[in-house]
Amino acid sequence: MSKAFRYSMGAALTVAVVSIGTGTSVGMAAAQPFPLPPSQESEVFPLPDPDPFYAAPEDLAAHRPGDVLKIRQLPPSYYFPGSALWELLFRTTDSQGRPIAANTTYVLPSNHVQDGPLLSYQHIINALGHKCKIATALYTTEPLNQIREAVGLNIALGRGWAVALPDHLGPRMAYGAGKLGGQVTLDGIRAVQNVPEFQVTNSKVGMGGYSGGGMATAWAAALAPTYAPELDIIGAAAGGTPMNLVKMGEALGTEPHPAFGLAMAAALGLEREYPERVEVTDRLNDNGRRMRGLIGNGCTNEIMFWGAGRSAAEMTDNQQNFMDLPEARKVLEENSLELYPRVPAAPLFEWHSPTDVLIPVDSLENTLTRYCGAGVAVQSLLTASPDHLSAAALGLPPALDWLDARFRGEPAPADC
């Protein structure tokens, strides 16, 4: 793989959100970094969500994955005019197989029919703080924390599809934990189908997402045959998907990088999800602790701002590379779909730019080739755009059309 294709995990999961939401380019973010402000070590990471709705009940372990723990109707949202919204807290499973509570937002359009299509759409959530969740962004007044994929979702709602929007980073805001995202996605689908009033109990299910959301989508598709075999998943559409976190971590190295903040955020997110196996915080120097204090409850733009042009070497005095730690490397391997031996049962639509320098394209191609060899119907769209950002917008309408055909029962095409 050429050096141009080997960027950090943070870069791979960042650009679609930053550029779509703010117009900020990676090149602009690469200016010489300024001194970090004082540390905020007194903070808790992540800060608990102030809304008690998201607190797990004491009998959590008594529930099955997908069981609804709490439910409430939400006010109308200007993002989705004419649709009704609910928030669900449900039981799911973390990366160690332990019970946790996660949430999903359910959007029901007025033209939905009983047991009509259900789309679970996994947003790009590059964040470490609860204020960045989709459920929060629906009503926030912060201009930089908006629902950036609402236009595409309104296409789906206009077709009468119900839409589930899981906060797939889980209760710890474990950015980088792709396998967790897949499990949260699948249990979020189970949860909305467990509510008869939602009219999707027997619905066919499609899944979609791009970049970080594509990673959660692709993981859900690969896990579904064993984790949630009862779900009637007609297909998954995943774009710009990071398939190998090991290659991304190796490519980052110790040099300054415009998107270093997202790489550090991913390391901190994985430490939250695997505290016994991933050691980050104890290896930080004063600069690293300041950085953690600044981004530990932050959203994409904060993380990008404070991390622009910084490096791993600046954050630690330890000479051992993070990638050389055996357990940390294993965790990255366990969250890399290229290395996960199972394959989806449902057909897959995949899109990306062939010149996307923000994801390891060879890992994506290797994974799809393996899926094809196992009999999965895979259709790929190589966008005419040269970069990660524009591919996101160009591929979403064809992805929705592909899902529409699967909902109608048309056989899935394959270009294996």
Short mmCIF file of C-alpha atoms in Angstrom, two decimals:
data_model
loop_
_atom_site.label_atom_id
_atom_site.label_comp_id
_atom_site.label_asym_id
_atom_site.label_seq_id
_atom_site.Cartn_x
_atom_site.Cartn_y
_atom_site.Cartn_z
CA MET A 1 0.00 0.00 0.00
CA SER A 2 1.40 3.41 -0.93
CA LYS A 3 2.07 6.02 1.72
CA ALA A 4 -0.71 8.19 0.28
CA PHE A 5 -3.28 5.58 1.30
CA ARG A 6 -2.04 5.13 4.86
CA TYR A 7 -3.53 7.78 7.06
CA SER A 8 -4.55 7.67 10.68
CA MET A 9 -7.79 6.27 12.03
CA GLY A 10 -8.67 9.77 13.16
CA ALA A 11 -8.34 11.14 9.64
CA ALA A 12 -10.33 8.31 8.19
CA LEU A 13 -13.24 8.92 10.50
CA THR A 14 -13.13 12.73 10.45
CA VAL A 15 -13.33 14.47 7.14
CA ALA A 16 -16.94 13.78 6.20
CA VAL A 17 -18.19 15.30 9.44
CA VAL A 18 -15.81 18.25 9.59
CA SER A 19 -16.19 19.28 5.98
CA ILE A 20 -19.92 18.64 5.63
CA GLY A 21 -20.66 20.42 8.87
CA THR A 22 -18.30 23.37 8.81
CA GLY A 23 -16.55 23.65 5.48
CA THR A 24 -13.21 23.25 7.27
CA SER A 25 -10.60 21.44 5.22
CA VAL A 26 -7.91 19.16 6.57
CA GLY A 27 -5.26 21.27 4.92
CA MET A 28 -6.44 24.37 6.76
CA ALA A 29 -6.25 22.50 10.04
CA ALA A 30 -2.54 21.77 9.67
CA ALA A 31 -1.24 25.09 10.98
CA GLN A 32 1.50 25.23 13.60
CA PRO A 33 -0.14 24.24 16.92
CA PHE A 34 -0.25 26.78 19.73
CA PRO A 35 0.38 25.99 23.44
CA LEU A 36 -2.35 23.94 25.06
CA PRO A 37 -4.33 25.59 27.88
CA PRO A 38 -4.05 24.22 31.44
CA SER A 39 -5.26 20.70 32.11
CA GLN A 40 -8.81 19.99 33.20
CA GLU A 41 -8.03 16.82 35.09
CA SER A 42 -10.88 17.31 37.57
CA GLU A 43 -13.38 16.43 34.86
CA VAL A 44 -14.95 13.01 34.53
CA PHE A 45 -14.53 11.25 31.19
CA PRO A 46 -17.09 11.11 29.83
CA LEU A 47 -19.25 13.38 31.90
CA PRO A 48 -22.55 11.61 32.66
CA ASP A 49 -25.46 12.66 30.50
CA PRO A 50 -27.41 15.15 32.64
CA ASP A 51 -30.69 13.66 31.42
CA PRO A 52 -31.71 10.88 33.86
CA PHE A 53 -33.52 9.14 31.02
CA TYR A 54 -30.20 7.64 29.91
CA ALA A 55 -29.33 6.11 33.29
CA ALA A 56 -29.42 2.31 33.21
CA PRO A 57 -31.89 0.62 35.57
CA GLU A 58 -30.59 -1.50 38.41
CA ASP A 59 -32.06 -4.68 36.90
CA LEU A 60 -30.27 -4.20 33.57
CA ALA A 61 -28.69 -7.66 33.60
CA ALA A 62 -32.12 -9.27 33.87
CA HIS A 63 -33.06 -8.00 30.41
CA ARG A 64 -32.25 -9.47 27.03
CA PRO A 65 -30.41 -7.62 24.26
CA GLY A 66 -32.91 -5.36 22.51
CA ASP A 67 -35.33 -5.14 25.43
CA VAL A 68 -36.78 -1.66 25.81
CA LEU A 69 -35.89 -0.15 29.19
CA LYS A 70 -37.46 3.30 28.80
CA ILE A 71 -39.40 5.13 26.12
CA ARG A 72 -40.62 8.68 25.64
CA GLN A 73 -42.05 10.75 22.82
CA LEU A 74 -39.99 13.73 21.73
CA PRO A 75 -41.10 17.16 20.55
CA PRO A 76 -41.34 17.73 16.79
CA SER A 77 -37.98 18.34 15.12
CA TYR A 78 -37.36 20.85 12.36
CA TYR A 79 -34.99 18.30 10.83
CA PHE A 80 -37.85 15.91 10.08
CA PRO A 81 -41.01 17.93 9.43
CA GLY A 82 -44.26 15.99 9.66
CA SER A 83 -42.70 13.01 11.45
CA ALA A 84 -43.21 11.82 15.01
CA LEU A 85 -40.15 11.08 17.16
CA TRP A 86 -39.44 8.89 20.17
CA GLU A 87 -36.37 8.09 22.23
CA LEU A 88 -35.69 4.56 23.47
CA LEU A 89 -33.24 3.27 26.05
CA PHE A 90 -32.53 -0.41 25.47
CA ARG A 91 -30.34 -3.19 26.72
CA THR A 92 -27.36 -4.10 24.57
CA THR A 93 -23.92 -5.68 25.02
CA ASP A 94 -20.46 -4.15 25.24
CA SER A 95 -17.28 -5.49 23.67
CA GLN A 96 -16.65 -7.80 26.63
CA GLY A 97 -20.15 -9.30 26.50
CA ARG A 98 -21.41 -7.32 29.50
CA PRO A 99 -24.88 -5.71 29.60
CA ILE A 100 -25.06 -1.97 28.97
CA ALA A 101 -27.83 0.50 28.14
CA ALA A 102 -27.78 2.43 24.85
CA ASN A 103 -30.25 4.67 23.08
CA THR A 104 -31.80 5.17 19.67
CA THR A 105 -34.05 7.84 18.19
CA TYR A 106 -37.04 6.57 16.23
CA VAL A 107 -38.59 8.69 13.47
CA LEU A 108 -42.01 7.72 12.08
CA PRO A 109 -43.24 9.58 8.97
CA SER A 110 -46.93 10.24 8.48
CA ASN A 111 -47.00 8.13 5.30
CA HIS A 112 -45.57 4.98 6.88
CA VAL A 113 -47.75 1.89 6.59
CA GLN A 114 -47.96 -1.02 9.02
CA ASP A 115 -44.81 -3.18 8.74
CA GLY A 116 -43.41 -0.92 6.02
CA PRO A 117 -39.64 -0.54 5.54
CA LEU A 118 -37.40 0.25 8.50
CA LEU A 119 -34.01 1.90 7.97
CA SER A 120 -31.39 1.95 10.71
CA TYR A 121 -29.03 4.78 9.79
CA GLN A 122 -25.72 5.09 11.62
CA HIS A 123 -24.51 8.69 11.64
CA ILE A 124 -20.90 9.80 11.66
CA ILE A 125 -20.33 10.52 15.35
CA ASN A 126 -16.67 11.43 15.93
CA ALA A 127 -16.95 12.40 19.56
CA LEU A 128 -16.18 11.65 23.19
CA GLY A 129 -18.99 13.60 24.89
CA HIS A 130 -22.68 12.92 25.41
CA LYS A 131 -23.54 16.40 24.17
CA CYS A 132 -22.56 15.15 20.71
CA LYS A 133 -25.11 12.34 20.52
CA ILE A 134 -27.71 12.32 17.75
CA ALA A 135 -30.46 12.48 20.37
CA THR A 136 -28.93 15.71 21.69
CA ALA A 137 -28.06 17.21 18.32
CA LEU A 138 -31.73 16.99 17.28
CA TYR A 139 -32.52 19.94 19.54
CA THR A 140 -29.20 21.66 20.14
CA THR A 141 -28.65 25.36 19.46
CA GLU A 142 -24.94 24.84 18.83
CA PRO A 143 -24.31 25.60 15.15
CA LEU A 144 -21.38 23.16 14.89
CA ASN A 145 -23.25 20.17 16.30
CA GLN A 146 -26.01 19.62 13.78
CA ILE A 147 -27.59 16.61 12.03
CA ARG A 148 -25.55 16.75 8.83
CA GLU A 149 -27.19 13.83 7.02
CA ALA A 150 -30.79 15.00 7.43
CA VAL A 151 -31.28 15.66 3.71
CA GLY A 152 -30.69 12.02 2.83
CA LEU A 153 -32.81 10.85 5.75
CA ASN A 154 -35.71 12.97 4.53
CA ILE A 155 -35.52 11.13 1.21
CA ALA A 156 -36.06 7.90 3.13
CA LEU A 157 -38.87 9.39 5.24
CA GLY A 158 -40.52 10.74 2.09
CA ARG A 159 -40.69 7.17 0.80
CA GLY A 160 -42.55 6.15 3.93
CA TRP A 161 -39.66 4.41 5.63
CA ALA A 162 -39.41 4.52 9.40
CA VAL A 163 -35.89 5.48 10.53
CA ALA A 164 -33.92 4.46 13.63
CA LEU A 165 -30.91 6.60 14.55
CA PRO A 166 -28.82 4.79 17.17
CA ASP A 167 -26.11 6.51 19.17
CA HIS A 168 -23.78 3.68 18.27
CA LEU A 169 -20.81 4.81 20.41
CA GLY A 170 -22.65 3.50 23.46
CA PRO A 171 -22.91 4.91 26.99
CA ARG A 172 -19.14 5.45 27.34
CA MET A 173 -18.94 7.38 24.04
CA ALA A 174 -16.36 4.77 22.98
CA TYR A 175 -15.24 6.35 19.73
CA GLY A 176 -13.28 3.85 17.63
CA ALA A 177 -14.99 0.72 18.96
CA GLY A 178 -16.48 -0.58 15.71
CA LYS A 179 -17.65 -3.95 16.96
CA LEU A 180 -19.55 -2.25 19.77
CA GLY A 181 -21.20 0.00 17.18
CA GLY A 182 -22.44 -3.03 15.27
CA GLN A 183 -23.98 -4.58 18.37
CA VAL A 184 -25.66 -1.33 19.43
CA THR A 185 -27.06 -0.97 15.92
CA LEU A 186 -28.57 -4.46 15.89
CA ASP A 187 -30.06 -4.15 19.38
CA GLY A 188 -31.47 -0.74 18.46
CA ILE A 189 -33.34 -2.42 15.60
CA ARG A 190 -34.62 -5.08 17.96
CA ALA A 191 -35.77 -2.39 20.37
CA VAL A 192 -37.90 -0.42 17.91
CA GLN A 193 -39.40 -3.65 16.59
CA ASN A 194 -40.38 -4.53 20.17
CA VAL A 195 -42.78 -1.55 20.32
CA PRO A 196 -46.07 -2.45 18.54
CA GLU A 197 -47.12 1.20 18.28
CA PHE A 198 -44.12 1.87 16.02
CA GLN A 199 -45.65 -0.28 13.25
CA VAL A 200 -42.39 -2.06 12.36
CA THR A 201 -42.66 -5.31 14.33
CA ASN A 202 -42.55 -7.40 11.15
CA SER A 203 -40.77 -4.92 8.90
CA LYS A 204 -37.97 -5.65 6.52
CA VAL A 205 -34.83 -3.86 7.71
CA GLY A 206 -32.19 -1.96 5.80
CA MET A 207 -29.04 -0.39 7.24
CA GLY A 208 -26.90 2.50 6.06
CA GLY A 209 -24.05 4.80 7.02
CA TYR A 210 -20.89 6.53 5.81
CA SER A 211 -17.33 6.66 7.19
CA GLY A 212 -17.58 6.09 10.97
CA GLY A 213 -21.27 5.35 10.45
CA GLY A 214 -20.31 3.02 7.63
CA MET A 215 -18.03 1.14 10.02
CA ALA A 216 -20.89 0.59 12.49
CA THR A 217 -23.14 -0.45 9.59
CA ALA A 218 -20.63 -2.89 8.11
CA TRP A 219 -19.96 -4.39 11.54
CA ALA A 220 -23.70 -4.82 12.12
CA ALA A 221 -24.02 -6.61 8.79
CA ALA A 222 -21.14 -8.97 9.59
CA LEU A 223 -22.34 -9.67 13.15
CA ALA A 224 -26.04 -10.11 12.32
CA PRO A 225 -25.95 -13.82 11.31
CA THR A 226 -24.71 -14.80 14.77
CA TYR A 227 -25.67 -11.87 17.01
CA ALA A 228 -29.19 -11.15 15.71
CA PRO A 229 -30.13 -13.91 13.22
CA GLU A 230 -33.86 -13.28 13.64
CA LEU A 231 -33.74 -9.82 12.03
CA ASP A 232 -35.04 -9.67 8.45
CA ILE A 233 -32.19 -7.58 7.07
CA ILE A 234 -32.62 -7.05 3.32
CA GLY A 235 -29.32 -5.27 2.82
CA ALA A 236 -26.70 -2.85 4.12
CA ALA A 237 -25.31 0.23 2.36
CA ALA A 238 -21.95 1.36 3.76
CA GLY A 239 -19.72 4.03 2.25
CA GLY A 240 -16.15 5.16 2.90
CA THR A 241 -15.75 2.41 5.47
CA PRO A 242 -12.51 2.05 7.48
CA MET A 243 -11.85 -1.69 7.36
CA ASN A 244 -8.49 -1.99 9.14
CA LEU A 245 -7.62 0.05 12.23
CA VAL A 246 -4.21 -1.59 12.53
CA LYS A 247 -3.04 -0.15 9.21
CA MET A 248 -4.43 3.25 10.14
CA GLY A 249 -2.66 3.22 13.50
CA GLU A 250 0.64 2.15 11.95
CA ALA A 251 0.41 4.90 9.35
CA LEU A 252 -0.07 7.62 11.97
CA GLY A 253 3.33 7.07 13.55
CA THR A 254 4.71 9.91 15.68
CA GLU A 255 4.70 12.74 13.12
CA PRO A 256 2.40 15.79 13.35
CA HIS A 257 -0.93 15.31 11.58
CA PRO A 258 -3.80 17.70 10.81
CA ALA A 259 -6.35 15.23 12.18
CA PHE A 260 -4.33 13.99 15.16
CA GLY A 261 -7.12 15.00 17.54
CA LEU A 262 -9.40 12.34 16.11
CA ALA A 263 -6.66 9.72 16.35
CA MET A 264 -6.13 10.54 20.01
CA ALA A 265 -9.89 10.56 20.56
CA ALA A 266 -10.07 7.05 19.11
CA ALA A 267 -7.31 5.87 21.44
CA LEU A 268 -9.17 7.35 24.42
CA GLY A 269 -12.45 5.85 23.21
CA LEU A 270 -10.92 2.40 22.94
CA GLU A 271 -9.41 2.80 26.42
CA ARG A 272 -12.94 3.44 27.74
CA GLU A 273 -14.27 0.32 26.05
CA TYR A 274 -11.25 -1.89 26.91
CA PRO A 275 -9.88 -0.42 30.18
CA GLU A 276 -8.07 -3.62 31.14
CA ARG A 277 -6.35 -3.92 27.77
CA VAL A 278 -5.73 -0.44 26.33
CA GLU A 279 -3.46 1.85 28.33
CA VAL A 280 -3.47 5.46 27.20
CA THR A 281 -4.06 7.82 30.13
CA ASP A 282 -1.22 6.51 32.30
CA ARG A 283 1.23 7.02 29.43
CA LEU A 284 0.41 10.71 28.90
CA ASN A 285 2.75 13.53 29.85
CA ASP A 286 1.58 17.02 30.85
CA ASN A 287 0.75 17.90 27.24
CA GLY A 288 -1.18 14.68 26.83
CA ARG A 289 -3.17 15.23 30.01
CA ARG A 290 -4.03 18.75 28.88
CA MET A 291 -5.14 17.39 25.55
CA ARG A 292 -7.28 14.75 27.22
CA GLY A 293 -8.89 17.42 29.36
CA LEU A 294 -9.73 19.50 26.29
CA ILE A 295 -11.19 16.74 24.11
CA GLY A 296 -12.37 14.15 26.65
CA ASN A 297 -15.96 15.38 26.48
CA GLY A 298 -15.69 17.08 23.09
CA CYS A 299 -17.36 16.84 19.71
CA THR A 300 -15.74 16.71 16.29
CA ASN A 301 -14.90 20.36 15.84
CA GLU A 302 -13.39 20.75 19.31
CA ILE A 303 -11.33 17.61 18.87
CA MET A 304 -10.10 18.69 15.45
CA PHE A 305 -9.29 22.20 16.66
CA TRP A 306 -7.19 21.18 19.66
CA GLY A 307 -5.45 18.35 17.84
CA ALA A 308 -4.56 20.12 14.60
CA GLY A 309 -0.90 19.60 13.71
CA ARG A 310 -0.06 17.73 16.90
CA SER A 311 1.48 14.28 17.27
CA ALA A 312 1.69 11.24 19.48
CA ALA A 313 5.30 12.07 20.34
CA GLU A 314 4.13 15.37 21.84
CA MET A 315 1.66 13.62 24.17
CA THR A 316 3.91 11.07 25.87
CA ASP A 317 7.46 10.71 27.11
CA ASN A 318 7.29 6.94 26.75
CA GLN A 319 9.51 5.76 23.91
CA GLN A 320 7.43 2.67 23.18
CA ASN A 321 5.02 3.14 20.29
CA PHE A 322 1.36 2.59 21.12
CA MET A 323 1.16 0.12 18.22
CA ASP A 324 3.90 -1.98 19.83
CA LEU A 325 1.76 -2.74 22.89
CA PRO A 326 0.47 -6.29 22.31
CA GLU A 327 -2.96 -5.85 23.89
CA ALA A 328 -3.59 -2.51 22.22
CA ARG A 329 -2.74 -4.03 18.87
CA LYS A 330 -5.08 -6.96 19.52
CA VAL A 331 -7.91 -4.56 20.31
CA LEU A 332 -7.36 -2.78 17.00
CA GLU A 333 -7.34 -6.15 15.24
CA GLU A 334 -10.59 -7.14 16.93
CA ASN A 335 -12.21 -3.95 15.60
CA SER A 336 -10.95 -4.40 12.02
CA LEU A 337 -13.45 -5.98 9.65
CA GLU A 338 -10.70 -7.01 7.24
CA LEU A 339 -9.50 -9.37 9.98
CA TYR A 340 -12.95 -10.55 11.15
CA PRO A 341 -13.50 -14.03 9.65
CA ARG A 342 -17.32 -14.05 9.38
CA VAL A 343 -19.27 -12.49 6.52
CA PRO A 344 -22.70 -10.87 6.18
CA ALA A 345 -25.73 -12.91 5.17
CA ALA A 346 -27.47 -9.90 3.60
CA PRO A 347 -26.34 -8.24 0.36
CA LEU A 348 -24.07 -5.23 0.55
CA PHE A 349 -23.89 -1.95 -1.36
CA GLU A 350 -20.57 -0.19 -0.91
CA TRP A 351 -19.30 3.12 -2.24
CA HIS A 352 -16.07 5.07 -2.05
CA SER A 353 -13.71 7.21 -4.08
CA PRO A 354 -10.95 5.10 -5.65
CA THR A 355 -8.50 7.90 -4.78
CA ASP A 356 -9.68 8.38 -1.20
CA VAL A 357 -6.50 8.98 0.81
CA LEU A 358 -8.33 8.90 4.13
CA ILE A 359 -9.10 5.18 4.29
CA PRO A 360 -6.91 2.18 3.38
CA VAL A 361 -8.59 1.38 0.06
CA ASP A 362 -6.70 -1.92 -0.26
CA SER A 363 -8.25 -3.15 3.01
CA LEU A 364 -11.68 -2.26 1.71
CA GLU A 365 -11.06 -4.11 -1.54
CA ASN A 366 -9.62 -7.13 0.28
CA THR A 367 -12.68 -7.37 2.52
CA LEU A 368 -15.13 -7.10 -0.37
CA THR A 369 -13.23 -9.73 -2.35
CA ARG A 370 -13.48 -12.11 0.61
CA TYR A 371 -17.20 -11.41 0.93
CA CYS A 372 -17.69 -12.12 -2.77
CA GLY A 373 -15.80 -15.38 -2.46
CA ALA A 374 -18.13 -16.43 0.33
CA GLY A 375 -21.20 -15.80 -1.83
CA VAL A 376 -22.27 -12.38 -0.56
CA ALA A 377 -23.94 -10.25 -3.24
CA VAL A 378 -21.72 -7.15 -3.24
CA GLN A 379 -22.23 -4.13 -5.46
CA SER A 380 -19.59 -1.38 -5.42
CA LEU A 381 -19.86 2.18 -6.64
CA LEU A 382 -16.62 4.02 -7.32
CA THR A 383 -17.54 7.68 -7.28
CA ALA A 384 -16.09 10.09 -9.81
CA SER A 385 -14.98 12.34 -6.96
CA PRO A 386 -11.34 12.32 -5.86
CA ASP A 387 -11.87 12.54 -2.11
CA HIS A 388 -13.63 11.20 0.96
CA LEU A 389 -15.99 14.15 1.42
CA SER A 390 -17.59 14.44 -1.98
CA ALA A 391 -17.96 10.66 -2.23
CA ALA A 392 -20.24 10.77 0.82
CA ALA A 393 -22.76 13.02 -0.92
CA LEU A 394 -22.50 11.41 -4.35
CA GLY A 395 -23.04 7.88 -3.09
CA LEU A 396 -25.98 8.36 -0.74
CA PRO A 397 -28.79 8.71 -3.34
CA PRO A 398 -27.70 5.54 -5.23
CA ALA A 399 -27.40 3.77 -1.87
CA LEU A 400 -31.00 4.69 -0.98
CA ASP A 401 -32.18 3.56 -4.42
CA TRP A 402 -30.36 0.26 -3.92
CA LEU A 403 -32.07 -0.24 -0.55
CA ASP A 404 -35.42 0.69 -2.10
CA ALA A 405 -35.03 -2.10 -4.65
CA ARG A 406 -34.20 -4.58 -1.88
CA PHE A 407 -37.31 -3.49 0.06
CA ARG A 408 -39.35 -4.14 -3.08
CA GLY A 409 -37.95 -7.67 -3.22
CA GLU A 410 -35.77 -7.28 -6.32
CA PRO A 411 -32.73 -9.62 -6.38
CA ALA A 412 -29.54 -7.93 -5.32
CA PRO A 413 -27.09 -7.32 -8.17
CA ALA A 414 -23.46 -8.29 -7.72
CA ASP A 415 -20.32 -7.16 -9.51
CA CYS A 416 -17.95 -9.63 -7.86
#
